[in-house]
């Protein structure tokens, strides 16, 4: 079978072809992070994503500094590449009619309005959308879902980190519960939502029908509690913050060298013995205090003291390189700037560039249908005219919608 000749990318991390999801159309009503992260994943791999923004725009356009030359914050730029922006006022009945026309040829609708908002507008999935668009996959991202003791309440990443237990197991014994440095619940919700959507797309091939994906920050945050929840289910003890060390493994922690901090880990007893031999600490591998992982966890403080003394005069960068070459997991603790500049980052095209835009590349590497950057993040309302014209709106219709304030090409502050 003849293999297609890929188009040469024009920059680091750029998409060389149409992508695995080419042909799927996504109407994106999301803002902030969880929803936009989901739709960026889909757009990286070829889905057409039409981002419908309210008159004030996605609020994270203002979450800076830093801002780019167009006045958009890095927070927005980082998760909205490859999308087309249309400014649309859904509070107006005419705006909702525009949305319904856009959904006529769409495969997927993703939104993160407060539960009940779509229903209030006469756009609920069960009552309206599933009947009018039976193949439509409707994904709602919310804080807690629509029902239950917390149903309908607003959700924010850090609040959910607190409520599901993530903060309680992050930090040190002295710091107290600590927010994770990245908005992990929002990002995980975006990832799980993309998975849910793709599952629904696969199932639709068999049934011919779309379905509703009920995705919440609450559930996705709880799904990140391994192994702490598993430990609790088995021993009944409340997990606590342990800092850098792993609660179930030793050594699996940060250590100090002459030049930098490093992180090393041993996942099993043979690896630990190999680790000791590499460091010239052969007796450590047979010491009854450290011979098994269970004993090492119990005697973690003594092991840490020995290893810190051994690492004190090492060049951490060189040591980690030698350990990796020997098949031992280790790595220097790098700053974000150092990680972005690393040679392997460039090799894996994890920094992408296009038309002045620089961002993180896609981690999903497919052999025949690779994804990547196709377009820089859009300015607010940049594609309003183009998108509507291509989907069958006449010039007269577009002009009337502009005059009525339904279509917006300049943000209302």
C-alpha atoms as a printed R data frame, in Angstrom:
    type eleno elety resid chain resno       x      y      z
1   ATOM     1    CA   UNK     A     1   0.000  0.000  0.000
2   ATOM     2    CA   UNK     A     2   1.312  3.436 -0.928
3   ATOM     3    CA   UNK     A     3   1.974  5.637  2.074
4   ATOM     4    CA   UNK     A     4   1.004  9.315  1.836
5   ATOM     5    CA   UNK     A     5   3.880 11.747  1.692
6   ATOM     6    CA   UNK     A     6   3.680 14.004  4.731
7   ATOM     7    CA   UNK     A     7   3.766 17.743  4.230
8   ATOM     8    CA   UNK     A     8   6.928 19.224  5.727
9   ATOM     9    CA   UNK     A     9   6.095 21.252  8.847
10  ATOM    10    CA   UNK     A    10   6.873 24.952  8.724
11  ATOM    11    CA   UNK     A    11   8.072 25.166 12.318
12  ATOM    12    CA   UNK     A    12   8.789 23.166 15.453
13  ATOM    13    CA   UNK     A    13   5.823 21.072 16.555
14  ATOM    14    CA   UNK     A    14   3.620 22.085 13.612
15  ATOM    15    CA   UNK     A    15   1.063 19.654 12.198
16  ATOM    16    CA   UNK     A    16   2.393 18.074  8.989
17  ATOM    17    CA   UNK     A    17  -1.005 16.841  7.791
18  ATOM    18    CA   UNK     A    18  -4.745 16.922  8.433
19  ATOM    19    CA   UNK     A    19  -4.609 14.849 11.629
20  ATOM    20    CA   UNK     A    20  -6.473 11.859 13.045
21  ATOM    21    CA   UNK     A    21  -9.618 13.881 13.858
22  ATOM    22    CA   UNK     A    22  -9.861 15.642 10.515
23  ATOM    23    CA   UNK     A    23 -13.515 15.962  9.503
24  ATOM    24    CA   UNK     A    24 -14.865 16.425 13.016
25  ATOM    25    CA   UNK     A    25 -16.415 19.801 13.754
26  ATOM    26    CA   UNK     A    26 -16.510 21.056 17.333
27  ATOM    27    CA   UNK     A    27 -18.591 23.969 18.578
28  ATOM    28    CA   UNK     A    28 -16.725 25.233 21.621
29  ATOM    29    CA   UNK     A    29 -18.655 27.279 24.184
30  ATOM    30    CA   UNK     A    30 -16.035 26.865 26.902
31  ATOM    31    CA   UNK     A    31 -13.827 29.364 28.650
32  ATOM    32    CA   UNK     A    32 -11.067 29.492 31.288
33  ATOM    33    CA   UNK     A    33  -9.133 26.173 31.309
34  ATOM    34    CA   UNK     A    34 -10.778 22.727 31.594
35  ATOM    35    CA   UNK     A    35 -12.986 23.051 28.501
36  ATOM    36    CA   UNK     A    36 -10.476 24.971 26.358
37  ATOM    37    CA   UNK     A    37  -7.763 22.436 27.220
38  ATOM    38    CA   UNK     A    38 -10.067 19.661 25.997
39  ATOM    39    CA   UNK     A    39 -10.871 21.396 22.717
40  ATOM    40    CA   UNK     A    40  -7.207 22.255 22.128
41  ATOM    41    CA   UNK     A    41  -6.380 18.544 22.300
42  ATOM    42    CA   UNK     A    42  -9.036 17.862 19.669
43  ATOM    43    CA   UNK     A    43  -7.856 20.755 17.483
44  ATOM    44    CA   UNK     A    44  -4.217 19.640 17.684
45  ATOM    45    CA   UNK     A    45  -5.259 16.463 15.927
46  ATOM    46    CA   UNK     A    46  -7.325 17.946 13.142
47  ATOM    47    CA   UNK     A    47 -10.789 18.678 14.525
48  ATOM    48    CA   UNK     A    48 -12.216 21.996 13.393
49  ATOM    49    CA   UNK     A    49 -12.921 23.967 16.563
50  ATOM    50    CA   UNK     A    50 -15.186 27.017 16.393
51  ATOM    51    CA   UNK     A    51 -14.795 28.923 19.648
52  ATOM    52    CA   UNK     A    52 -17.901 30.975 20.404
53  ATOM    53    CA   UNK     A    53 -16.994 33.702 22.875
54  ATOM    54    CA   UNK     A    54 -19.412 35.937 24.805
55  ATOM    55    CA   UNK     A    55 -19.251 39.707 24.177
56  ATOM    56    CA   UNK     A    56 -16.702 40.166 26.963
57  ATOM    57    CA   UNK     A    57 -14.604 37.305 25.583
58  ATOM    58    CA   UNK     A    58 -13.050 34.380 27.386
59  ATOM    59    CA   UNK     A    59 -12.098 35.969 30.712
60  ATOM    60    CA   UNK     A    60  -8.637 34.424 30.742
61  ATOM    61    CA   UNK     A    61  -7.694 36.796 27.949
62  ATOM    62    CA   UNK     A    62  -7.308 39.199 30.900
63  ATOM    63    CA   UNK     A    63  -5.433 36.830 33.261
64  ATOM    64    CA   UNK     A    64  -2.044 38.497 33.010
65  ATOM    65    CA   UNK     A    65   0.539 39.838 32.764
66  ATOM    66    CA   UNK     A    66   2.220 38.763 30.623
67  ATOM    67    CA   UNK     A    67   0.220 39.869 27.585
68  ATOM    68    CA   UNK     A    68   1.028 39.608 23.878
69  ATOM    69    CA   UNK     A    69   0.941 42.473 21.380
70  ATOM    70    CA   UNK     A    70  -2.826 42.023 20.896
71  ATOM    71    CA   UNK     A    71  -3.450 42.352 24.633
72  ATOM    72    CA   UNK     A    72  -4.210 38.660 25.245
73  ATOM    73    CA   UNK     A    73  -2.780 36.999 28.349
74  ATOM    74    CA   UNK     A    74  -0.422 34.032 28.262
75  ATOM    75    CA   UNK     A    75  -3.089 32.026 30.125
76  ATOM    76    CA   UNK     A    76  -5.388 32.284 27.092
77  ATOM    77    CA   UNK     A    77  -2.619 31.853 24.535
78  ATOM    78    CA   UNK     A    78  -1.427 28.608 26.116
79  ATOM    79    CA   UNK     A    79  -4.644 26.628 25.547
80  ATOM    80    CA   UNK     A    80  -6.402 28.143 22.521
81  ATOM    81    CA   UNK     A    81  -4.253 27.506 19.464
82  ATOM    82    CA   UNK     A    82  -5.783 26.084 16.275
83  ATOM    83    CA   UNK     A    83  -9.237 27.519 17.028
84  ATOM    84    CA   UNK     A    84 -11.435 30.039 15.231
85  ATOM    85    CA   UNK     A    85 -13.006 32.738 17.369
86  ATOM    86    CA   UNK     A    86 -16.552 34.015 16.828
87  ATOM    87    CA   UNK     A    87 -18.010 36.659 19.142
88  ATOM    88    CA   UNK     A    88 -21.623 35.707 19.840
89  ATOM    89    CA   UNK     A    89 -24.148 36.992 22.383
90  ATOM    90    CA   UNK     A    90 -26.143 33.949 23.477
91  ATOM    91    CA   UNK     A    91 -28.270 36.038 25.842
92  ATOM    92    CA   UNK     A    92 -30.173 37.213 22.745
93  ATOM    93    CA   UNK     A    93 -32.668 34.841 21.061
94  ATOM    94    CA   UNK     A    94 -31.025 35.585 17.705
95  ATOM    95    CA   UNK     A    95 -27.697 34.455 19.151
96  ATOM    96    CA   UNK     A    96 -29.185 31.150 20.165
97  ATOM    97    CA   UNK     A    97 -30.575 30.727 16.656
98  ATOM    98    CA   UNK     A    98 -27.077 31.265 15.280
99  ATOM    99    CA   UNK     A    99 -25.810 28.541 17.626
100 ATOM   100    CA   UNK     A   100 -28.469 26.118 16.420
101 ATOM   101    CA   UNK     A   101 -27.465 26.752 12.817
102 ATOM   102    CA   UNK     A   102 -23.827 26.143 13.691
103 ATOM   103    CA   UNK     A   103 -24.798 22.841 15.320
104 ATOM   104    CA   UNK     A   104 -26.473 21.597 12.150
105 ATOM   105    CA   UNK     A   105 -23.185 20.356 10.740
106 ATOM   106    CA   UNK     A   106 -21.356 19.826 14.018
107 ATOM   107    CA   UNK     A   107 -20.255 16.569 15.621
108 ATOM   108    CA   UNK     A   108 -19.454 17.825 19.109
109 ATOM   109    CA   UNK     A   109 -20.635 20.581 21.430
110 ATOM   110    CA   UNK     A   110 -18.479 21.384 24.460
111 ATOM   111    CA   UNK     A   111 -19.675 23.925 27.029
112 ATOM   112    CA   UNK     A   112 -18.980 24.824 30.646
113 ATOM   113    CA   UNK     A   113 -21.903 27.035 31.558
114 ATOM   114    CA   UNK     A   114 -23.423 26.724 35.003
115 ATOM   115    CA   UNK     A   115 -25.666 23.631 34.938
116 ATOM   116    CA   UNK     A   116 -29.155 24.666 33.929
117 ATOM   117    CA   UNK     A   117 -28.062 27.554 31.709
118 ATOM   118    CA   UNK     A   118 -28.493 25.681 28.412
119 ATOM   119    CA   UNK     A   119 -31.840 24.336 29.594
120 ATOM   120    CA   UNK     A   120 -32.981 27.844 30.592
121 ATOM   121    CA   UNK     A   121 -32.147 29.030 27.084
122 ATOM   122    CA   UNK     A   122 -34.172 26.219 25.520
123 ATOM   123    CA   UNK     A   123 -31.004 24.366 24.481
124 ATOM   124    CA   UNK     A   124 -31.024 21.407 26.889
125 ATOM   125    CA   UNK     A   125 -29.606 18.150 25.567
126 ATOM   126    CA   UNK     A   126 -32.464 15.805 26.470
127 ATOM   127    CA   UNK     A   127 -35.313 18.123 25.559
128 ATOM   128    CA   UNK     A   128 -33.935 19.840 22.454
129 ATOM   129    CA   UNK     A   129 -30.464 19.037 21.159
130 ATOM   130    CA   UNK     A   130 -30.646 15.233 21.202
131 ATOM   131    CA   UNK     A   131 -33.909 15.340 19.235
132 ATOM   132    CA   UNK     A   132 -32.859 17.982 16.728
133 ATOM   133    CA   UNK     A   133 -29.287 16.664 16.325
134 ATOM   134    CA   UNK     A   134 -29.377 12.943 17.133
135 ATOM   135    CA   UNK     A   135 -25.700 12.402 16.229
136 ATOM   136    CA   UNK     A   136 -24.467 15.308 18.344
137 ATOM   137    CA   UNK     A   137 -22.114 14.574 21.228
138 ATOM   138    CA   UNK     A   138 -22.715 17.151 23.974
139 ATOM   139    CA   UNK     A   139 -19.971 17.438 26.594
140 ATOM   140    CA   UNK     A   140 -20.660 19.602 29.633
141 ATOM   141    CA   UNK     A   141 -17.792 20.526 31.954
142 ATOM   142    CA   UNK     A   142 -18.939 21.762 35.369
143 ATOM   143    CA   UNK     A   143 -17.760 21.933 38.940
144 ATOM   144    CA   UNK     A   144 -20.057 19.351 40.533
145 ATOM   145    CA   UNK     A   145 -22.682 18.363 37.980
146 ATOM   146    CA   UNK     A   146 -26.341 19.361 37.984
147 ATOM   147    CA   UNK     A   147 -27.644 17.154 40.812
148 ATOM   148    CA   UNK     A   148 -26.656 15.977 44.276
149 ATOM   149    CA   UNK     A   149 -25.811 17.922 47.447
150 ATOM   150    CA   UNK     A   150 -23.385 20.183 45.554
151 ATOM   151    CA   UNK     A   151 -25.154 20.118 42.188
152 ATOM   152    CA   UNK     A   152 -25.106 23.396 40.308
153 ATOM   153    CA   UNK     A   153 -22.504 25.042 42.530
154 ATOM   154    CA   UNK     A   154 -19.535 26.806 40.875
155 ATOM   155    CA   UNK     A   155 -16.196 25.031 40.774
156 ATOM   156    CA   UNK     A   156 -12.657 26.364 40.561
157 ATOM   157    CA   UNK     A   157  -9.460 24.359 40.380
158 ATOM   158    CA   UNK     A   158  -7.996 25.272 43.771
159 ATOM   159    CA   UNK     A   159 -11.365 24.896 45.513
160 ATOM   160    CA   UNK     A   160 -11.678 21.389 44.122
161 ATOM   161    CA   UNK     A   161  -8.077 20.574 45.021
162 ATOM   162    CA   UNK     A   162  -9.086 21.421 48.577
163 ATOM   163    CA   UNK     A   163 -12.411 19.582 48.564
164 ATOM   164    CA   UNK     A   164 -11.351 16.256 47.017
165 ATOM   165    CA   UNK     A   165  -8.275 15.819 49.221
166 ATOM   166    CA   UNK     A   166  -5.498 16.700 46.787
167 ATOM   167    CA   UNK     A   167  -4.234 19.608 48.886
168 ATOM   168    CA   UNK     A   168  -4.165 17.447 52.014
169 ATOM   169    CA   UNK     A   169  -1.577 15.085 50.528
170 ATOM   170    CA   UNK     A   170   0.510 17.824 48.877
171 ATOM   171    CA   UNK     A   171   3.184 19.775 50.716
172 ATOM   172    CA   UNK     A   172   5.284 18.764 53.706
173 ATOM   173    CA   UNK     A   173   4.578 17.838 57.296
174 ATOM   174    CA   UNK     A   174   5.279 21.456 58.245
175 ATOM   175    CA   UNK     A   175   3.655 23.323 55.350
176 ATOM   176    CA   UNK     A   176   0.146 22.013 55.847
177 ATOM   177    CA   UNK     A   177  -2.185 21.334 52.894
178 ATOM   178    CA   UNK     A   178  -0.740 23.004 49.788
179 ATOM   179    CA   UNK     A   179  -2.198 23.788 46.381
180 ATOM   180    CA   UNK     A   180  -0.426 22.015 43.539
181 ATOM   181    CA   UNK     A   181   1.572 24.467 41.454
182 ATOM   182    CA   UNK     A   182  -0.303 23.649 38.243
183 ATOM   183    CA   UNK     A   183  -4.113 23.755 37.908
184 ATOM   184    CA   UNK     A   184  -4.109 19.985 37.889
185 ATOM   185    CA   UNK     A   185  -7.865 19.477 38.344
186 ATOM   186    CA   UNK     A   186  -8.737 21.743 35.412
187 ATOM   187    CA   UNK     A   187  -6.141 20.101 33.192
188 ATOM   188    CA   UNK     A   188  -7.179 16.581 34.194
189 ATOM   189    CA   UNK     A   189 -10.813 17.469 33.520
190 ATOM   190    CA   UNK     A   190  -9.809 18.634 30.054
191 ATOM   191    CA   UNK     A   191  -7.960 15.369 29.446
192 ATOM   192    CA   UNK     A   192 -10.771 13.156 30.753
193 ATOM   193    CA   UNK     A   193 -13.296 15.168 28.726
194 ATOM   194    CA   UNK     A   194 -11.327 14.614 25.522
195 ATOM   195    CA   UNK     A   195 -11.238 10.891 26.295
196 ATOM   196    CA   UNK     A   196 -14.995 10.857 26.956
197 ATOM   197    CA   UNK     A   197 -15.720 12.648 23.694
198 ATOM   198    CA   UNK     A   198 -13.567 10.272 21.681
199 ATOM   199    CA   UNK     A   199 -15.239  7.278 23.350
200 ATOM   200    CA   UNK     A   200 -18.600  8.713 22.306
201 ATOM   201    CA   UNK     A   201 -17.319  9.254 18.752
202 ATOM   202    CA   UNK     A   202 -16.225  5.595 18.553
203 ATOM   203    CA   UNK     A   203 -19.543  4.370 19.967
204 ATOM   204    CA   UNK     A   204 -21.452  6.550 17.500
205 ATOM   205    CA   UNK     A   205 -19.907  4.529 14.666
206 ATOM   206    CA   UNK     A   206 -21.854  1.527 15.987
207 ATOM   207    CA   UNK     A   207 -25.112  3.121 17.127
208 ATOM   208    CA   UNK     A   208 -25.350  6.150 14.870
209 ATOM   209    CA   UNK     A   209 -26.322  8.197 17.916
210 ATOM   210    CA   UNK     A   210 -24.614 10.880 19.935
211 ATOM   211    CA   UNK     A   211 -24.743 11.150 23.711
212 ATOM   212    CA   UNK     A   212 -24.241 13.440 26.683
213 ATOM   213    CA   UNK     A   213 -20.889 13.523 28.521
214 ATOM   214    CA   UNK     A   214 -21.318 14.760 32.101
215 ATOM   215    CA   UNK     A   215 -17.809 15.800 33.169
216 ATOM   216    CA   UNK     A   216 -17.070 17.445 36.511
217 ATOM   217    CA   UNK     A   217 -14.008 18.894 38.198
218 ATOM   218    CA   UNK     A   218 -15.103 17.048 41.333
219 ATOM   219    CA   UNK     A   219 -14.996 13.582 39.755
220 ATOM   220    CA   UNK     A   220 -11.846 14.195 37.741
221 ATOM   221    CA   UNK     A   221 -10.047 15.607 40.775
222 ATOM   222    CA   UNK     A   222 -10.972 12.562 42.830
223 ATOM   223    CA   UNK     A   223  -9.698 10.299 40.062
224 ATOM   224    CA   UNK     A   224  -6.204 11.725 40.663
225 ATOM   225    CA   UNK     A   225  -5.962 10.459 44.256
226 ATOM   226    CA   UNK     A   226  -3.970  7.311 43.523
227 ATOM   227    CA   UNK     A   227  -2.252  5.805 45.501
228 ATOM   228    CA   UNK     A   228  -3.548  7.751 48.498
229 ATOM   229    CA   UNK     A   229  -7.165  6.638 48.154
230 ATOM   230    CA   UNK     A   230  -6.057  3.051 47.551
231 ATOM   231    CA   UNK     A   231  -3.904  3.192 50.685
232 ATOM   232    CA   UNK     A   232  -6.837  4.526 52.695
233 ATOM   233    CA   UNK     A   233  -9.248  1.891 51.378
234 ATOM   234    CA   UNK     A   234  -6.829 -0.832 52.489
235 ATOM   235    CA   UNK     A   235  -5.510  0.434 55.832
236 ATOM   236    CA   UNK     A   236  -8.198  2.893 56.944
237 ATOM   237    CA   UNK     A   237  -5.618  5.564 57.798
238 ATOM   238    CA   UNK     A   238  -5.964  9.158 56.625
239 ATOM   239    CA   UNK     A   239  -3.155  9.896 54.101
240 ATOM   240    CA   UNK     A   240  -0.936 12.821 54.998
241 ATOM   241    CA   UNK     A   241   1.455 15.065 53.101
242 ATOM   242    CA   UNK     A   242   4.924 13.541 52.846
243 ATOM   243    CA   UNK     A   243   6.665 16.228 50.800
244 ATOM   244    CA   UNK     A   244   8.821 14.889 47.991
245 ATOM   245    CA   UNK     A   245   9.190 11.293 49.244
246 ATOM   246    CA   UNK     A   246   6.731  8.686 47.982
247 ATOM   247    CA   UNK     A   247   4.374  7.197 50.595
248 ATOM   248    CA   UNK     A   248   4.861  3.645 49.277
249 ATOM   249    CA   UNK     A   249   8.431  3.588 47.882
250 ATOM   250    CA   UNK     A   250  11.962  4.294 49.072
251 ATOM   251    CA   UNK     A   251  14.160  5.729 47.843
252 ATOM   252    CA   UNK     A   252  11.834  7.891 45.778
253 ATOM   253    CA   UNK     A   253  12.736 11.428 46.750
254 ATOM   254    CA   UNK     A   254  14.760 14.570 46.181
255 ATOM   255    CA   UNK     A   255  18.409 14.788 47.217
256 ATOM   256    CA   UNK     A   256  21.045 17.520 47.230
257 ATOM   257    CA   UNK     A   257  24.275 17.358 45.226
258 ATOM   258    CA   UNK     A   258  27.139 19.784 44.871
259 ATOM   259    CA   UNK     A   259  25.633 21.470 41.808
260 ATOM   260    CA   UNK     A   260  21.865 20.918 41.940
261 ATOM   261    CA   UNK     A   261  19.038 18.985 43.488
262 ATOM   262    CA   UNK     A   262  18.177 15.638 41.914
263 ATOM   263    CA   UNK     A   263  15.325 13.167 42.149
264 ATOM   264    CA   UNK     A   264  16.001  9.424 42.208
265 ATOM   265    CA   UNK     A   265  13.667  6.471 42.484
266 ATOM   266    CA   UNK     A   266  13.847  2.710 42.900
267 ATOM   267    CA   UNK     A   267  10.701  0.788 42.045
268 ATOM   268    CA   UNK     A   268  11.796 -2.636 43.244
269 ATOM   269    CA   UNK     A   269  14.434 -4.458 45.288
270 ATOM   270    CA   UNK     A   270  16.695 -5.548 42.375
271 ATOM   271    CA   UNK     A   271  16.811 -1.937 41.150
272 ATOM   272    CA   UNK     A   272  17.768 -0.805 44.651
273 ATOM   273    CA   UNK     A   273  20.640 -3.288 44.786
274 ATOM   274    CA   UNK     A   274  21.803 -2.115 41.355
275 ATOM   275    CA   UNK     A   275  21.479  1.485 42.570
276 ATOM   276    CA   UNK     A   276  23.638  0.732 45.617
277 ATOM   277    CA   UNK     A   277  26.275 -1.027 43.516
278 ATOM   278    CA   UNK     A   278  26.430  1.917 41.110
279 ATOM   279    CA   UNK     A   279  27.037  4.297 44.024
280 ATOM   280    CA   UNK     A   280  29.652  2.012 45.611
281 ATOM   281    CA   UNK     A   281  27.337  1.296 48.538
282 ATOM   282    CA   UNK     A   282  27.073 -2.465 48.032
283 ATOM   283    CA   UNK     A   283  26.526 -3.221 51.714
284 ATOM   284    CA   UNK     A   284  23.422 -1.063 51.729
285 ATOM   285    CA   UNK     A   285  21.540 -3.472 49.480
286 ATOM   286    CA   UNK     A   286  21.847 -6.312 51.971
287 ATOM   287    CA   UNK     A   287  21.455 -4.248 55.145
288 ATOM   288    CA   UNK     A   288  18.356 -5.672 56.927
289 ATOM   289    CA   UNK     A   289  17.010 -2.111 57.334
290 ATOM   290    CA   UNK     A   290  16.952 -1.600 53.570
291 ATOM   291    CA   UNK     A   291  16.849 -5.042 51.925
292 ATOM   292    CA   UNK     A   292  13.141 -4.798 51.013
293 ATOM   293    CA   UNK     A   293  11.010 -1.881 49.985
294 ATOM   294    CA   UNK     A   294   8.813 -2.316 53.045
295 ATOM   295    CA   UNK     A   295  11.839 -1.992 55.327
296 ATOM   296    CA   UNK     A   296  13.169  0.961 53.356
297 ATOM   297    CA   UNK     A   297   9.865  2.822 53.775
298 ATOM   298    CA   UNK     A   298   9.964  2.170 57.533
299 ATOM   299    CA   UNK     A   299  13.615  3.269 57.748
300 ATOM   300    CA   UNK     A   300  13.335  6.083 55.231
301 ATOM   301    CA   UNK     A   301  15.001  8.723 57.440
302 ATOM   302    CA   UNK     A   302  18.161  6.651 57.940
303 ATOM   303    CA   UNK     A   303  18.369  5.837 54.232
304 ATOM   304    CA   UNK     A   304  17.920  9.498 53.297
305 ATOM   305    CA   UNK     A   305  20.780 10.540 55.574
306 ATOM   306    CA   UNK     A   306  23.144  7.997 54.007
307 ATOM   307    CA   UNK     A   307  22.240  8.965 50.443
308 ATOM   308    CA   UNK     A   308  22.478 12.715 51.059
309 ATOM   309    CA   UNK     A   309  26.011 12.181 52.376
310 ATOM   310    CA   UNK     A   310  26.905 10.104 49.289
311 ATOM   311    CA   UNK     A   311  25.494 12.662 46.838
312 ATOM   312    CA   UNK     A   312  26.961 15.750 48.526
313 ATOM   313    CA   UNK     A   313  30.085 16.036 46.373
314 ATOM   314    CA   UNK     A   314  28.608 14.851 43.074
315 ATOM   315    CA   UNK     A   315  27.851 17.010 40.041
316 ATOM   316    CA   UNK     A   316  24.114 16.311 39.932
317 ATOM   317    CA   UNK     A   317  23.686 16.820 36.188
318 ATOM   318    CA   UNK     A   318  26.557 14.474 35.342
319 ATOM   319    CA   UNK     A   319  25.458 11.934 37.942
320 ATOM   320    CA   UNK     A   320  21.910 11.777 36.581
321 ATOM   321    CA   UNK     A   321  23.171 11.306 33.045
322 ATOM   322    CA   UNK     A   322  25.383  8.416 34.184
323 ATOM   323    CA   UNK     A   323  22.592  6.866 36.222
324 ATOM   324    CA   UNK     A   324  20.150  7.045 33.328
325 ATOM   325    CA   UNK     A   325  22.742  5.451 31.039
326 ATOM   326    CA   UNK     A   326  23.032  2.637 33.591
327 ATOM   327    CA   UNK     A   327  19.267  2.125 33.561
328 ATOM   328    CA   UNK     A   328  18.630  3.830 36.900
329 ATOM   329    CA   UNK     A   329  15.817  6.396 37.146
330 ATOM   330    CA   UNK     A   330  17.190  9.823 38.058
331 ATOM   331    CA   UNK     A   331  16.877 13.418 36.933
332 ATOM   332    CA   UNK     A   332  18.007 16.898 37.908
333 ATOM   333    CA   UNK     A   333  15.378 19.246 39.383
334 ATOM   334    CA   UNK     A   334  15.082 21.849 36.617
335 ATOM   335    CA   UNK     A   335  13.398 25.224 36.470
336 ATOM   336    CA   UNK     A   336  10.745 25.746 33.807
337 ATOM   337    CA   UNK     A   337  13.181 27.826 31.740
338 ATOM   338    CA   UNK     A   338  15.771 25.039 31.906
339 ATOM   339    CA   UNK     A   339  13.232 22.385 30.949
340 ATOM   340    CA   UNK     A   340  12.091 24.442 27.930
341 ATOM   341    CA   UNK     A   341  15.724 24.784 26.764
342 ATOM   342    CA   UNK     A   342  16.646 21.111 27.232
343 ATOM   343    CA   UNK     A   343  17.893 19.219 24.193
344 ATOM   344    CA   UNK     A   344  15.372 16.409 24.602
345 ATOM   345    CA   UNK     A   345  12.528 18.942 24.757
346 ATOM   346    CA   UNK     A   346  13.576 20.151 21.319
347 ATOM   347    CA   UNK     A   347  13.997 16.606 20.024
348 ATOM   348    CA   UNK     A   348  10.453 15.708 21.106
349 ATOM   349    CA   UNK     A   349   9.119 18.994 19.665
350 ATOM   350    CA   UNK     A   350   7.534 19.889 22.983
351 ATOM   351    CA   UNK     A   351   8.019 23.588 22.313
352 ATOM   352    CA   UNK     A   352   6.037 24.626 19.246
353 ATOM   353    CA   UNK     A   353   6.314 27.814 17.216
354 ATOM   354    CA   UNK     A   354   4.144 29.329 14.503
355 ATOM   355    CA   UNK     A   355   3.609 32.891 13.278
356 ATOM   356    CA   UNK     A   356   5.097 34.399 16.421
357 ATOM   357    CA   UNK     A   357   3.229 32.039 18.744
358 ATOM   358    CA   UNK     A   358   5.348 29.889 21.060
359 ATOM   359    CA   UNK     A   359   3.773 27.251 23.296
360 ATOM   360    CA   UNK     A   360   3.939 23.709 24.570
361 ATOM   361    CA   UNK     A   361   3.669 21.063 21.861
362 ATOM   362    CA   UNK     A   362   1.245 18.154 21.803
363 ATOM   363    CA   UNK     A   363   2.382 15.121 23.816
364 ATOM   364    CA   UNK     A   364   0.287 12.776 21.652
365 ATOM   365    CA   UNK     A   365   2.596 11.383 18.986
366 ATOM   366    CA   UNK     A   366   0.866  9.355 16.249
367 ATOM   367    CA   UNK     A   367   2.914  7.684 13.502
368 ATOM   368    CA   UNK     A   368   0.624  8.096 10.469
369 ATOM   369    CA   UNK     A   369  -1.542 11.056 11.494
370 ATOM   370    CA   UNK     A   370   0.582 13.301 13.688
371 ATOM   371    CA   UNK     A   371  -0.961 16.387 15.232
372 ATOM   372    CA   UNK     A   372   0.487 19.735 16.199
373 ATOM   373    CA   UNK     A   373   0.102 23.461 15.810
374 ATOM   374    CA   UNK     A   374  -1.932 24.659 12.834
375 ATOM   375    CA   UNK     A   375  -2.677 28.262 13.741
376 ATOM   376    CA   UNK     A   376  -1.795 30.743 16.448
377 ATOM   377    CA   UNK     A   377  -4.461 31.406 19.131
378 ATOM   378    CA   UNK     A   378  -7.153 33.665 17.668
379 ATOM   379    CA   UNK     A   379  -7.844 37.265 18.488
380 ATOM   380    CA   UNK     A   380 -11.330 37.818 19.854
381 ATOM   381    CA   UNK     A   381 -13.908 37.529 17.061
382 ATOM   382    CA   UNK     A   382 -11.141 37.127 14.463
383 ATOM   383    CA   UNK     A   383 -13.061 34.582 12.377
384 ATOM   384    CA   UNK     A   384 -16.653 35.702 12.857
385 ATOM   385    CA   UNK     A   385 -17.273 36.753  9.260
386 ATOM   386    CA   UNK     A   386 -15.318 33.848  7.748
387 ATOM   387    CA   UNK     A   387 -16.943 31.099  9.820
388 ATOM   388    CA   UNK     A   388 -20.516 32.257  9.324
389 ATOM   389    CA   UNK     A   389 -20.083 32.848  5.612
390 ATOM   390    CA   UNK     A   390 -18.616 29.383  5.144
391 ATOM   391    CA   UNK     A   391 -21.523 27.825  7.033
392 ATOM   392    CA   UNK     A   392 -24.118 29.421  4.786
393 ATOM   393    CA   UNK     A   393 -24.945 32.780  6.350
394 ATOM   394    CA   UNK     A   394 -25.520 35.455  3.720
395 ATOM   395    CA   UNK     A   395 -23.827 38.843  3.832
396 ATOM   396    CA   UNK     A   396 -27.195 40.412  4.596
397 ATOM   397    CA   UNK     A   397 -27.826 38.040  7.502
398 ATOM   398    CA   UNK     A   398 -24.371 38.676  8.938
399 ATOM   399    CA   UNK     A   399 -24.834 42.449  8.648
400 ATOM   400    CA   UNK     A   400 -28.208 42.290 10.448
401 ATOM   401    CA   UNK     A   401 -26.713 40.181 13.240
402 ATOM   402    CA   UNK     A   402 -23.904 42.719 13.610
403 ATOM   403    CA   UNK     A   403 -26.375 45.605 13.742
404 ATOM   404    CA   UNK     A   404 -28.445 43.789 16.384
405 ATOM   405    CA   UNK     A   405 -25.366 43.253 18.559
406 ATOM   406    CA   UNK     A   406 -25.614 39.455 18.246
407 ATOM   407    CA   UNK     A   407 -22.267 39.114 16.487
408 ATOM   408    CA   UNK     A   408 -19.426 40.892 18.264
409 ATOM   409    CA   UNK     A   409 -15.963 41.520 16.857
410 ATOM   410    CA   UNK     A   410 -14.682 43.841 19.559
411 ATOM   411    CA   UNK     A   411 -14.751 42.832 23.202
412 ATOM   412    CA   UNK     A   412 -17.128 44.614 25.543
413 ATOM   413    CA   UNK     A   413 -15.334 45.421 28.775
